[in-house]
C-alpha cells in the first residue's frame, strides 16, 4: 500500500518530510512482531500510528486495545493488565481476565508508558521477554501472544537515568522507535489541516465554512500550537461555531487563540528556588549542605579580616567573630583576635602602615572530618543533649548515636 493510500484510509493530512518518514517506518515494521515505541508531544496523533501498525499487520483480524497507563490508578493497573484471582485483594469478588489475556493474538497499545509504576514495568518486561505473566493473587504462569506498541510524550532515556523507568524495559520497547513530529515542525501542513477541520464542522453544523485572509493565515502558521493537532482542531471548531463573520482576519483569529504563547525552551529541573523531591534524602546529604554553607561563611569572614588588615582603625567597630575555622593573627599586635583558633597563621611583619601578606593554613576537605566537626559543635552547643543536637543537624537521634560510635566521639 502506497503512502497516499494510507493517509486517505486513516485521515492523515500533510506532506511534511518528518511525517512521511514516520509513516514509512510504521508501514515497514507493521508486518513484523517487533515492539515499537512511538514518541511525540501530546496531541500529535500517536494512537493513529498504533492503529496503522495493527491494521497492516498479520494480527489485523485479532483484537486491538488502547490503554492509557496514566489514567489507571497505581493500585489497580496490575489487575487491569494481567487480571486477578478472586479474593486477591479487597473488592476482588471474582476472578477477572486482564488485557493481556483478552487481547491474546492481537495488539495492545500502551499510551503514556512513562507513567507506568516500576512494579508493573517488571511484569511487562517478563511479557515482552518470555510471553509470560501471572495474575494478581495467583502463582500460575500463563502464556500470551500479544504485540506491544508503546507511546510517550516524555524522554524515557532521561527517566532511566533518574530511576523512574527501567533501562532494560526501555531498550526492549525501543526496538523500533517512531518519532511523530509536532505541528510547529510541519508548518506547511497547518493551513491544510485547518481547512479540512472547518469543512468538517461546516458540514456538521450546517453552516458556511470559515475563510482566513492572508494575515490570519500567517498568524495561524506562526502560532506555536503547544496542543498540536488536537488544539488546532478545537480552535477550528470554536471559530466555526462562535464566529458570526465567516471571513476571519488576523485580529479575529487572535481572539480565539490563548493570550500567551507557550515557551518551548528547556527548563532545568531543580533550578533556583526549586527543591527536588530527592534533595536531602539522607543525613549525609544534609551534612554536605551544612559543609558548603560553612565554607561560604568562612570565605566571607576571610574577606572581612582582610578588610580589617587594610584599615586597622575600624577594627574596634566590629563585634567578635566566632569562627573556629579562621586561623589568622592580627599583624598589628600579634594577638589572636576574639573567637579565633589558637593555631595562628604566620604573618609577615613589616611597617605597620603596610598591607600585610598572609598565608592560609590548608583546610581539610574531608567530608568525614567536617561531619565529625559539625557533630562535636552541635553537642557542645546543646551541652551534650543528643536530641537537641540531632534536631539542629537535621538527622535522627539514632543516626547521631551511630555517628558518635563511628567517629569515637566522647559526649
mmCIF file of C-alpha atoms in Angstrom:
data_model
loop_
_atom_site.group_PDB
_atom_site.id
_atom_site.type_symbol
_atom_site.label_atom_id
_atom_site.label_comp_id
_atom_site.label_asym_id
_atom_site.label_seq_id
_atom_site.Cartn_x
_atom_site.Cartn_y
_atom_site.Cartn_z
ATOM 1 C CA UNK A 1 0.000 0.000 0.000
ATOM 2 C CA UNK A 2 1.425 3.372 -1.023
ATOM 3 C CA UNK A 3 1.789 6.281 1.389
ATOM 4 C CA UNK A 4 -1.072 8.370 -0.007
ATOM 5 C CA UNK A 5 -3.484 5.435 0.294
ATOM 6 C CA UNK A 6 -2.536 5.050 3.953
ATOM 7 C CA UNK A 7 -3.098 8.781 4.533
ATOM 8 C CA UNK A 8 -6.531 8.585 2.890
ATOM 9 C CA UNK A 9 -7.514 5.485 4.854
ATOM 10 C CA UNK A 10 -6.545 6.928 8.253
ATOM 11 C CA UNK A 11 -7.460 10.576 7.523
ATOM 12 C CA UNK A 12 -3.889 11.812 7.788
ATOM 13 C CA UNK A 13 -3.307 15.221 6.227
ATOM 14 C CA UNK A 14 0.114 16.631 5.440
ATOM 15 C CA UNK A 15 3.239 16.159 3.372
ATOM 16 C CA UNK A 16 5.957 17.181 5.804
ATOM 17 C CA UNK A 17 9.131 15.067 5.353
ATOM 18 C CA UNK A 18 9.221 14.163 9.068
ATOM 19 C CA UNK A 19 5.611 12.959 8.913
ATOM 20 C CA UNK A 20 6.236 10.894 5.782
ATOM 21 C CA UNK A 21 9.333 9.380 7.376
ATOM 22 C CA UNK A 22 7.363 8.312 10.459
ATOM 23 C CA UNK A 23 4.643 6.773 8.262
ATOM 24 C CA UNK A 24 7.226 4.875 6.216
ATOM 25 C CA UNK A 25 8.717 3.331 9.363
ATOM 26 C CA UNK A 26 5.246 2.364 10.608
ATOM 27 C CA UNK A 27 4.371 0.595 7.356
ATOM 28 C CA UNK A 28 7.708 -1.230 7.182
ATOM 29 C CA UNK A 29 7.546 -2.527 10.757
ATOM 30 C CA UNK A 30 3.822 -3.353 10.681
ATOM 31 C CA UNK A 31 4.179 -6.876 9.291
ATOM 32 C CA UNK A 32 6.639 -7.932 11.989
ATOM 33 C CA UNK A 33 6.154 -8.673 15.694
ATOM 34 C CA UNK A 34 8.748 -6.158 16.861
ATOM 35 C CA UNK A 35 7.934 -3.839 19.764
ATOM 36 C CA UNK A 36 7.515 -0.210 18.749
ATOM 37 C CA UNK A 37 7.971 2.942 20.832
ATOM 38 C CA UNK A 38 6.143 5.989 19.462
ATOM 39 C CA UNK A 39 7.478 9.282 20.778
ATOM 40 C CA UNK A 40 5.831 12.654 20.330
ATOM 41 C CA UNK A 41 4.182 15.554 22.092
ATOM 42 C CA UNK A 42 0.616 15.436 23.328
ATOM 43 C CA UNK A 43 -1.909 15.832 20.536
ATOM 44 C CA UNK A 44 0.265 14.801 17.574
ATOM 45 C CA UNK A 45 -1.733 11.622 16.874
ATOM 46 C CA UNK A 46 0.409 8.828 18.316
ATOM 47 C CA UNK A 47 -2.568 6.477 18.627
ATOM 48 C CA UNK A 48 -3.248 6.735 14.885
ATOM 49 C CA UNK A 49 0.217 5.303 14.237
ATOM 50 C CA UNK A 50 -0.525 2.348 16.516
ATOM 51 C CA UNK A 51 -3.743 1.702 14.565
ATOM 52 C CA UNK A 52 -1.824 1.833 11.278
ATOM 53 C CA UNK A 53 0.698 -0.718 12.522
ATOM 54 C CA UNK A 54 -2.050 -3.061 13.728
ATOM 55 C CA UNK A 55 -4.193 -2.673 10.597
ATOM 56 C CA UNK A 56 -1.271 -3.500 8.281
ATOM 57 C CA UNK A 57 -0.049 -6.457 10.359
ATOM 58 C CA UNK A 58 -0.911 -10.140 10.308
ATOM 59 C CA UNK A 59 -2.846 -9.545 13.548
ATOM 60 C CA UNK A 60 -5.359 -7.176 11.913
ATOM 61 C CA UNK A 61 -8.276 -9.598 12.396
ATOM 62 C CA UNK A 62 -7.476 -10.041 16.093
ATOM 63 C CA UNK A 63 -8.297 -7.633 18.934
ATOM 64 C CA UNK A 64 -6.687 -4.216 19.353
ATOM 65 C CA UNK A 65 -6.922 -2.296 22.607
ATOM 66 C CA UNK A 66 -5.547 1.103 23.652
ATOM 67 C CA UNK A 67 -4.678 1.582 27.329
ATOM 68 C CA UNK A 68 -3.711 4.918 28.892
ATOM 69 C CA UNK A 69 -1.253 3.990 31.644
ATOM 70 C CA UNK A 70 -1.512 7.444 33.200
ATOM 71 C CA UNK A 71 -5.290 7.125 33.664
ATOM 72 C CA UNK A 72 -5.225 3.887 35.681
ATOM 73 C CA UNK A 73 -4.515 4.155 39.435
ATOM 74 C CA UNK A 74 -1.266 2.539 40.565
ATOM 75 C CA UNK A 75 -3.124 0.116 42.843
ATOM 76 C CA UNK A 76 -5.234 -1.364 40.049
ATOM 77 C CA UNK A 77 -3.046 -1.236 36.939
ATOM 78 C CA UNK A 78 -1.599 -4.722 37.539
ATOM 79 C CA UNK A 79 -5.117 -6.138 37.771
ATOM 80 C CA UNK A 80 -6.204 -4.286 34.631
ATOM 81 C CA UNK A 81 -3.294 -5.520 32.560
ATOM 82 C CA UNK A 82 -2.727 -9.021 33.945
ATOM 83 C CA UNK A 83 -6.009 -9.913 35.689
ATOM 84 C CA UNK A 84 -6.573 -11.112 39.252
ATOM 85 C CA UNK A 85 -7.893 -14.066 41.225
ATOM 86 C CA UNK A 86 -10.952 -13.994 43.459
ATOM 87 C CA UNK A 87 -10.099 -12.688 46.917
ATOM 88 C CA UNK A 88 -6.633 -11.471 45.901
ATOM 89 C CA UNK A 89 -7.417 -8.019 47.316
ATOM 90 C CA UNK A 90 -10.296 -6.138 48.920
ATOM 91 C CA UNK A 91 -13.141 -5.904 46.436
ATOM 92 C CA UNK A 92 -11.968 -8.803 44.258
ATOM 93 C CA UNK A 93 -15.289 -10.647 44.424
ATOM 94 C CA UNK A 94 -14.495 -12.842 41.426
ATOM 95 C CA UNK A 95 -11.663 -13.689 39.077
ATOM 96 C CA UNK A 96 -11.042 -11.310 36.206
ATOM 97 C CA UNK A 97 -9.119 -11.529 32.959
ATOM 98 C CA UNK A 98 -6.585 -8.816 32.186
ATOM 99 C CA UNK A 99 -5.953 -7.106 28.864
ATOM 100 C CA UNK A 100 -3.011 -9.361 28.033
ATOM 101 C CA UNK A 101 -5.360 -12.329 28.273
ATOM 102 C CA UNK A 102 -8.358 -10.883 26.425
ATOM 103 C CA UNK A 103 -6.208 -9.455 23.602
ATOM 104 C CA UNK A 104 -4.249 -12.680 23.115
ATOM 105 C CA UNK A 105 -3.184 -12.854 19.471
ATOM 106 C CA UNK A 106 -3.766 -9.152 18.928
ATOM 107 C CA UNK A 107 -2.123 -5.812 19.705
ATOM 108 C CA UNK A 108 -2.089 -3.725 22.866
ATOM 109 C CA UNK A 109 -1.250 -0.019 22.697
ATOM 110 C CA UNK A 110 0.189 1.306 25.961
ATOM 111 C CA UNK A 111 -0.115 5.086 25.854
ATOM 112 C CA UNK A 112 1.813 7.271 28.350
ATOM 113 C CA UNK A 113 4.098 4.341 29.172
ATOM 114 C CA UNK A 114 6.306 6.670 31.208
ATOM 115 C CA UNK A 115 3.570 6.849 33.869
ATOM 116 C CA UNK A 116 3.640 3.095 34.464
ATOM 117 C CA UNK A 117 4.715 2.129 38.042
ATOM 118 C CA UNK A 118 8.068 0.363 38.425
ATOM 119 C CA UNK A 119 6.467 -2.853 39.712
ATOM 120 C CA UNK A 120 4.226 -3.066 36.662
ATOM 121 C CA UNK A 121 7.225 -2.350 34.435
ATOM 122 C CA UNK A 122 8.903 -5.513 35.751
ATOM 123 C CA UNK A 123 5.792 -7.565 34.897
ATOM 124 C CA UNK A 124 5.622 -6.030 31.417
ATOM 125 C CA UNK A 125 9.281 -6.839 30.804
ATOM 126 C CA UNK A 126 8.523 -10.503 31.552
ATOM 127 C CA UNK A 127 5.720 -10.457 28.985
ATOM 128 C CA UNK A 128 7.986 -8.947 26.330
ATOM 129 C CA UNK A 129 10.856 -11.338 27.003
ATOM 130 C CA UNK A 130 9.035 -14.643 27.540
ATOM 131 C CA UNK A 131 5.370 -14.031 26.736
ATOM 132 C CA UNK A 132 4.520 -14.952 30.338
ATOM 133 C CA UNK A 133 2.541 -13.256 33.091
ATOM 134 C CA UNK A 134 0.920 -14.112 36.419
ATOM 135 C CA UNK A 135 -2.460 -12.885 37.575
ATOM 136 C CA UNK A 136 -2.563 -10.838 40.771
ATOM 137 C CA UNK A 137 -3.039 -13.251 43.665
ATOM 138 C CA UNK A 138 -2.087 -16.323 41.601
ATOM 139 C CA UNK A 139 1.042 -18.426 41.324
ATOM 140 C CA UNK A 140 0.179 -19.943 37.958
ATOM 141 C CA UNK A 141 2.244 -18.755 34.989
ATOM 142 C CA UNK A 142 0.145 -18.053 31.905
ATOM 143 C CA UNK A 143 1.184 -17.526 28.307
ATOM 144 C CA UNK A 144 0.132 -14.761 25.963
ATOM 145 C CA UNK A 145 0.925 -13.764 22.396
ATOM 146 C CA UNK A 146 0.414 -10.008 22.273
ATOM 147 C CA UNK A 147 2.254 -7.373 20.296
ATOM 148 C CA UNK A 148 3.091 -4.318 22.377
ATOM 149 C CA UNK A 149 3.150 -0.811 20.937
ATOM 150 C CA UNK A 150 4.021 1.886 23.466
ATOM 151 C CA UNK A 151 3.846 5.661 23.273
ATOM 152 C CA UNK A 152 5.117 8.532 25.382
ATOM 153 C CA UNK A 153 5.375 12.302 25.340
ATOM 154 C CA UNK A 154 8.384 12.127 27.688
ATOM 155 C CA UNK A 155 12.045 11.416 27.050
ATOM 156 C CA UNK A 156 12.214 7.938 28.596
ATOM 157 C CA UNK A 157 16.006 7.796 28.349
ATOM 158 C CA UNK A 158 16.120 10.619 30.911
ATOM 159 C CA UNK A 159 13.686 8.696 33.131
ATOM 160 C CA UNK A 160 16.064 5.714 33.084
ATOM 161 C CA UNK A 161 18.863 7.913 34.434
ATOM 162 C CA UNK A 162 16.743 9.059 37.383
ATOM 163 C CA UNK A 163 15.367 5.608 38.199
ATOM 164 C CA UNK A 164 11.793 6.373 37.121
ATOM 165 C CA UNK A 165 11.860 3.907 34.241
ATOM 166 C CA UNK A 166 13.628 0.566 33.883
ATOM 167 C CA UNK A 167 16.522 0.753 31.460
ATOM 168 C CA UNK A 168 16.105 -2.864 30.312
ATOM 169 C CA UNK A 169 12.417 -2.244 29.559
ATOM 170 C CA UNK A 170 13.247 0.940 27.671
ATOM 171 C CA UNK A 171 15.597 -0.856 25.292
ATOM 172 C CA UNK A 172 13.149 -3.758 24.949
ATOM 173 C CA UNK A 173 10.322 -1.412 23.951
ATOM 174 C CA UNK A 174 12.526 0.795 21.803
ATOM 175 C CA UNK A 175 13.288 -1.962 19.282
ATOM 176 C CA UNK A 176 11.831 0.273 16.580
ATOM 177 C CA UNK A 177 11.442 3.958 17.523
ATOM 178 C CA UNK A 178 8.999 6.232 15.691
ATOM 179 C CA UNK A 179 9.044 9.972 16.361
ATOM 180 C CA UNK A 180 5.894 11.818 15.334
ATOM 181 C CA UNK A 181 6.676 15.482 14.526
ATOM 182 C CA UNK A 182 4.945 18.321 16.344
ATOM 183 C CA UNK A 183 2.668 20.665 14.428
ATOM 184 C CA UNK A 184 5.120 23.585 14.595
ATOM 185 C CA UNK A 185 7.667 21.339 12.817
ATOM 186 C CA UNK A 186 5.288 20.930 9.868
ATOM 187 C CA UNK A 187 4.095 24.488 9.349
ATOM 188 C CA UNK A 188 3.095 23.936 5.715
ATOM 189 C CA UNK A 189 0.524 21.365 6.870
ATOM 190 C CA UNK A 190 -1.241 23.751 9.270
ATOM 191 C CA UNK A 191 -3.441 25.535 6.648
ATOM 192 C CA UNK A 192 -4.345 22.162 5.079
ATOM 193 C CA UNK A 193 -5.421 20.732 8.427
ATOM 194 C CA UNK A 194 -7.361 23.872 9.353
ATOM 195 C CA UNK A 195 -9.202 23.858 6.026
ATOM 196 C CA UNK A 196 -10.134 20.186 6.497
ATOM 197 C CA UNK A 197 -11.388 20.770 10.057
ATOM 198 C CA UNK A 198 -13.530 23.832 9.226
ATOM 199 C CA UNK A 199 -15.030 21.985 6.251
ATOM 200 C CA UNK A 200 -15.986 19.058 8.519
ATOM 201 C CA UNK A 201 -17.513 21.383 11.118
ATOM 202 C CA UNK A 202 -19.367 23.378 8.465
ATOM 203 C CA UNK A 203 -20.975 20.138 7.299
ATOM 204 C CA UNK A 204 -21.696 19.071 10.881
ATOM 205 C CA UNK A 205 -23.299 22.354 11.945
ATOM 206 C CA UNK A 206 -24.914 23.153 8.576
ATOM 207 C CA UNK A 207 -23.071 26.460 8.237
ATOM 208 C CA UNK A 208 -20.776 28.089 5.662
ATOM 209 C CA UNK A 209 -17.102 27.164 6.072
ATOM 210 C CA UNK A 210 -14.732 29.662 7.651
ATOM 211 C CA UNK A 211 -12.269 31.503 5.396
ATOM 212 C CA UNK A 212 -8.994 33.122 6.536
ATOM 213 C CA UNK A 213 -7.353 36.137 4.907
ATOM 214 C CA UNK A 214 -3.582 36.167 4.307
ATOM 215 C CA UNK A 215 -2.694 37.883 7.583
ATOM 216 C CA UNK A 216 -4.824 35.408 9.516
ATOM 217 C CA UNK A 217 -3.072 32.523 7.753
ATOM 218 C CA UNK A 218 0.292 33.921 8.841
ATOM 219 C CA UNK A 219 -0.937 34.139 12.440
ATOM 220 C CA UNK A 220 -2.181 30.549 12.213
ATOM 221 C CA UNK A 221 1.132 29.281 10.847
ATOM 222 C CA UNK A 222 3.344 31.196 13.269
ATOM 223 C CA UNK A 223 1.476 30.196 16.433
ATOM 224 C CA UNK A 224 3.432 27.529 18.347
ATOM 225 C CA UNK A 225 0.472 25.101 18.825
ATOM 226 C CA UNK A 226 1.563 23.511 22.108
ATOM 227 C CA UNK A 227 -1.506 21.246 21.914
ATOM 228 C CA UNK A 228 -0.611 20.274 18.336
ATOM 229 C CA UNK A 229 -3.314 18.834 16.019
ATOM 230 C CA UNK A 230 -5.783 18.422 18.895
ATOM 231 C CA UNK A 231 -5.554 22.129 19.742
ATOM 232 C CA UNK A 232 -5.833 23.153 16.092
ATOM 233 C CA UNK A 233 -8.998 21.097 15.739
ATOM 234 C CA UNK A 234 -10.501 22.668 18.875
ATOM 235 C CA UNK A 235 -9.744 26.193 17.611
ATOM 236 C CA UNK A 236 -11.285 25.368 14.229
ATOM 237 C CA UNK A 237 -14.467 24.164 15.938
ATOM 238 C CA UNK A 238 -14.667 27.241 18.165
ATOM 239 C CA UNK A 239 -14.361 29.575 15.192
ATOM 240 C CA UNK A 240 -16.903 27.574 13.174
ATOM 241 C CA UNK A 241 -19.479 27.754 15.974
ATOM 242 C CA UNK A 242 -18.855 31.175 17.560
ATOM 243 C CA UNK A 243 -17.797 33.419 14.698
ATOM 244 C CA UNK A 244 -20.640 35.413 13.143
ATOM 245 C CA UNK A 245 -18.473 36.532 10.252
ATOM 246 C CA UNK A 246 -17.093 33.570 8.316
ATOM 247 C CA UNK A 247 -14.336 35.678 6.716
ATOM 248 C CA UNK A 248 -11.774 35.823 9.507
ATOM 249 C CA UNK A 249 -8.983 38.403 9.725
ATOM 250 C CA UNK A 250 -5.874 38.307 11.922
ATOM 251 C CA UNK A 251 -7.420 40.232 14.832
ATOM 252 C CA UNK A 252 -10.461 37.971 14.913
ATOM 253 C CA UNK A 253 -8.303 34.844 14.812
ATOM 254 C CA UNK A 254 -6.115 36.113 17.656
ATOM 255 C CA UNK A 255 -9.207 36.483 19.826
ATOM 256 C CA UNK A 256 -9.645 32.696 19.675
ATOM 257 C CA UNK A 257 -6.002 31.909 20.446
ATOM 258 C CA UNK A 258 -4.634 31.876 24.011
ATOM 259 C CA UNK A 259 -3.252 35.244 25.067
ATOM 260 C CA UNK A 260 0.163 33.849 25.962
ATOM 261 C CA UNK A 261 2.307 31.806 23.639
ATOM 262 C CA UNK A 262 3.846 28.884 25.396
ATOM 263 C CA UNK A 263 7.636 28.889 25.695
ATOM 264 C CA UNK A 264 9.275 25.779 24.298
ATOM 265 C CA UNK A 265 12.645 26.472 25.897
ATOM 266 C CA UNK A 266 14.101 23.693 28.052
ATOM 267 C CA UNK A 267 13.854 24.113 31.811
ATOM 268 C CA UNK A 268 16.472 22.793 34.196
ATOM 269 C CA UNK A 269 14.840 20.685 36.875
ATOM 270 C CA UNK A 270 15.918 21.537 40.370
ATOM 271 C CA UNK A 271 16.838 25.081 39.338
ATOM 272 C CA UNK A 272 16.963 28.167 41.522
ATOM 273 C CA UNK A 273 14.161 28.202 44.024
ATOM 274 C CA UNK A 274 13.135 24.647 43.202
ATOM 275 C CA UNK A 275 13.677 21.871 45.716
ATOM 276 C CA UNK A 276 13.766 18.426 44.155
ATOM 277 C CA UNK A 277 11.953 15.538 45.794
ATOM 278 C CA UNK A 278 15.160 13.646 46.403
ATOM 279 C CA UNK A 279 17.044 16.567 47.978
ATOM 280 C CA UNK A 280 18.274 15.786 51.461
ATOM 281 C CA UNK A 281 17.309 12.131 51.106
ATOM 282 C CA UNK A 282 19.633 11.167 53.926
ATOM 283 C CA UNK A 283 21.676 12.733 56.668
ATOM 284 C CA UNK A 284 24.904 12.646 54.651
ATOM 285 C CA UNK A 285 23.394 14.957 52.048
ATOM 286 C CA UNK A 286 22.267 17.299 54.817
ATOM 287 C CA UNK A 287 25.810 17.406 56.145
ATOM 288 C CA UNK A 288 27.087 18.134 52.645
ATOM 289 C CA UNK A 289 24.855 21.178 52.539
ATOM 290 C CA UNK A 290 25.936 22.287 56.001
ATOM 291 C CA UNK A 291 29.553 21.882 54.970
ATOM 292 C CA UNK A 292 29.229 24.037 51.864
ATOM 293 C CA UNK A 293 27.217 26.663 53.751
ATOM 294 C CA UNK A 294 30.021 26.753 56.307
ATOM 295 C CA UNK A 295 32.623 27.151 53.559
ATOM 296 C CA UNK A 296 30.675 30.131 52.238
ATOM 297 C CA UNK A 297 30.649 31.714 55.689
ATOM 298 C CA UNK A 298 34.396 31.078 56.025
ATOM 299 C CA UNK A 299 35.110 32.879 52.759
ATOM 300 C CA UNK A 300 33.023 35.858 53.844
ATOM 301 C CA UNK A 301 34.856 36.007 57.183
ATOM 302 C CA UNK A 302 38.236 35.861 55.435
ATOM 303 C CA UNK A 303 37.255 38.828 53.312
ATOM 304 C CA UNK A 304 36.219 40.756 56.414
ATOM 305 C CA UNK A 305 39.545 40.042 58.144
ATOM 306 C CA UNK A 306 41.430 41.152 55.048
ATOM 307 C CA UNK A 307 39.467 44.422 55.074
ATOM 308 C CA UNK A 308 40.356 44.876 58.746
ATOM 309 C CA UNK A 309 44.045 44.380 57.995
ATOM 310 C CA UNK A 310 43.871 47.027 55.304
ATOM 311 C CA UNK A 311 42.173 49.502 57.647
ATOM 312 C CA UNK A 312 43.051 48.671 61.313
ATOM 313 C CA UNK A 313 41.268 51.825 62.552
ATOM 314 C CA UNK A 314 37.847 50.228 62.028
ATOM 315 C CA UNK A 315 38.710 47.015 63.875
ATOM 316 C CA UNK A 316 37.179 48.216 67.143
ATOM 317 C CA UNK A 317 33.816 48.759 65.419
ATOM 318 C CA UNK A 318 33.413 45.051 64.639
ATOM 319 C CA UNK A 319 31.791 42.640 67.067
ATOM 320 C CA UNK A 320 33.749 39.476 67.971
ATOM 321 C CA UNK A 321 33.581 36.831 65.270
ATOM 322 C CA UNK A 322 33.025 33.207 66.257
ATOM 323 C CA UNK A 323 34.645 31.016 63.589
ATOM 324 C CA UNK A 324 36.921 28.183 64.618
ATOM 325 C CA UNK A 325 37.992 27.583 61.048
ATOM 326 C CA UNK A 326 39.503 31.087 60.614
ATOM 327 C CA UNK A 327 43.076 30.904 61.853
ATOM 328 C CA UNK A 328 44.671 34.346 61.473
ATOM 329 C CA UNK A 329 46.667 36.768 63.643
ATOM 330 C CA UNK A 330 46.248 40.464 63.679
ATOM 331 C CA UNK A 331 49.553 41.786 62.349
ATOM 332 C CA UNK A 332 49.226 44.960 64.410
ATOM 333 C CA UNK A 333 49.730 43.425 67.853
ATOM 334 C CA UNK A 334 50.374 39.688 67.266
ATOM 335 C CA UNK A 335 47.399 38.701 69.403
ATOM 336 C CA UNK A 336 44.722 36.227 68.450
ATOM 337 C CA UNK A 337 41.529 38.015 67.524
ATOM 338 C CA UNK A 338 38.456 37.159 69.611
ATOM 339 C CA UNK A 339 36.895 33.828 68.632
ATOM 340 C CA UNK A 340 39.894 32.714 66.554
ATOM 341 C CA UNK A 341 41.790 29.445 66.807
ATOM 342 C CA UNK A 342 44.883 29.021 68.947
ATOM 343 C CA UNK A 343 46.838 27.877 65.861
ATOM 344 C CA UNK A 344 47.936 31.077 64.105
ATOM 345 C CA UNK A 345 48.800 31.777 60.514
ATOM 346 C CA UNK A 346 52.240 33.347 60.207
ATOM 347 C CA UNK A 347 52.031 36.929 59.041
ATOM 348 C CA UNK A 348 54.988 38.764 57.521
ATOM 349 C CA UNK A 349 55.872 41.538 59.923
ATOM 350 C CA UNK A 350 56.756 44.916 58.484
ATOM 351 C CA UNK A 351 55.849 48.553 58.719
ATOM 352 C CA UNK A 352 52.509 48.985 60.422
ATOM 353 C CA UNK A 353 51.299 51.069 57.519
ATOM 354 C CA UNK A 354 51.957 48.269 55.013
ATOM 355 C CA UNK A 355 49.294 45.989 53.705
ATOM 356 C CA UNK A 356 50.413 42.696 55.189
ATOM 357 C CA UNK A 357 50.521 39.455 53.265
ATOM 358 C CA UNK A 358 49.176 36.357 54.980
ATOM 359 C CA UNK A 359 49.199 32.652 54.294
ATOM 360 C CA UNK A 360 46.224 30.350 54.763
ATOM 361 C CA UNK A 361 46.556 27.060 56.516
ATOM 362 C CA UNK A 362 45.326 24.456 54.062
ATOM 363 C CA UNK A 363 41.864 23.387 55.173
ATOM 364 C CA UNK A 364 40.781 19.790 55.319
ATOM 365 C CA UNK A 365 38.294 18.950 52.581
ATOM 366 C CA UNK A 366 37.416 15.569 54.025
ATOM 367 C CA UNK A 367 33.655 15.180 54.361
ATOM 368 C CA UNK A 368 34.137 12.804 57.297
ATOM 369 C CA UNK A 369 36.294 15.346 59.139
ATOM 370 C CA UNK A 370 33.741 18.070 58.615
ATOM 371 C CA UNK A 371 30.920 15.754 59.579
ATOM 372 C CA UNK A 372 32.689 14.873 62.829
ATOM 373 C CA UNK A 373 33.428 18.533 63.468
ATOM 374 C CA UNK A 374 29.783 19.527 62.966
ATOM 375 C CA UNK A 375 28.608 16.828 65.360
ATOM 376 C CA UNK A 376 31.068 17.955 68.038
ATOM 377 C CA UNK A 377 29.943 21.568 67.599
ATOM 378 C CA UNK A 378 26.275 20.612 67.864
ATOM 379 C CA UNK A 379 26.858 18.601 71.035
ATOM 380 C CA UNK A 380 28.868 21.430 72.539
ATOM 381 C CA UNK A 381 26.206 23.945 71.598
ATOM 382 C CA UNK A 382 23.446 21.907 73.226
ATOM 383 C CA UNK A 383 25.562 20.875 76.232
ATOM 384 C CA UNK A 384 25.646 17.216 75.287
ATOM 385 C CA UNK A 385 21.908 16.829 74.728
ATOM 386 C CA UNK A 386 21.699 14.338 71.870
ATOM 387 C CA UNK A 387 18.076 15.028 70.984
ATOM 388 C CA UNK A 388 18.593 18.777 70.559
ATOM 389 C CA UNK A 389 21.867 18.242 68.692
ATOM 390 C CA UNK A 390 20.255 15.796 66.239
ATOM 391 C CA UNK A 391 17.418 18.260 65.543
ATOM 392 C CA UNK A 392 19.947 21.006 64.890
ATOM 393 C CA UNK A 393 21.874 18.765 62.483
ATOM 394 C CA UNK A 394 18.703 17.603 60.735
ATOM 395 C CA UNK A 395 19.279 13.905 61.426
ATOM 396 C CA UNK A 396 17.630 11.350 63.676
ATOM 397 C CA UNK A 397 18.833 10.769 67.237
ATOM 398 C CA UNK A 398 19.541 7.163 66.303
ATOM 399 C CA UNK A 399 21.766 8.258 63.411
ATOM 400 C CA UNK A 400 23.570 10.678 65.702
ATOM 401 C CA UNK A 401 24.231 7.871 68.185
ATOM 402 C CA UNK A 402 25.654 5.738 65.371
ATOM 403 C CA UNK A 403 27.906 8.603 64.255
ATOM 404 C CA UNK A 404 29.187 9.080 67.807
ATOM 405 C CA UNK A 405 30.295 5.448 67.841
ATOM 406 C CA UNK A 406 31.662 5.626 64.308
ATOM 407 C CA UNK A 407 33.846 8.674 64.988
ATOM 408 C CA UNK A 408 34.609 7.686 68.615
ATOM 409 C CA UNK A 409 33.265 10.984 69.918
ATOM 410 C CA UNK A 410 33.049 11.291 73.708
ATOM 411 C CA UNK A 411 29.967 13.074 74.972
#
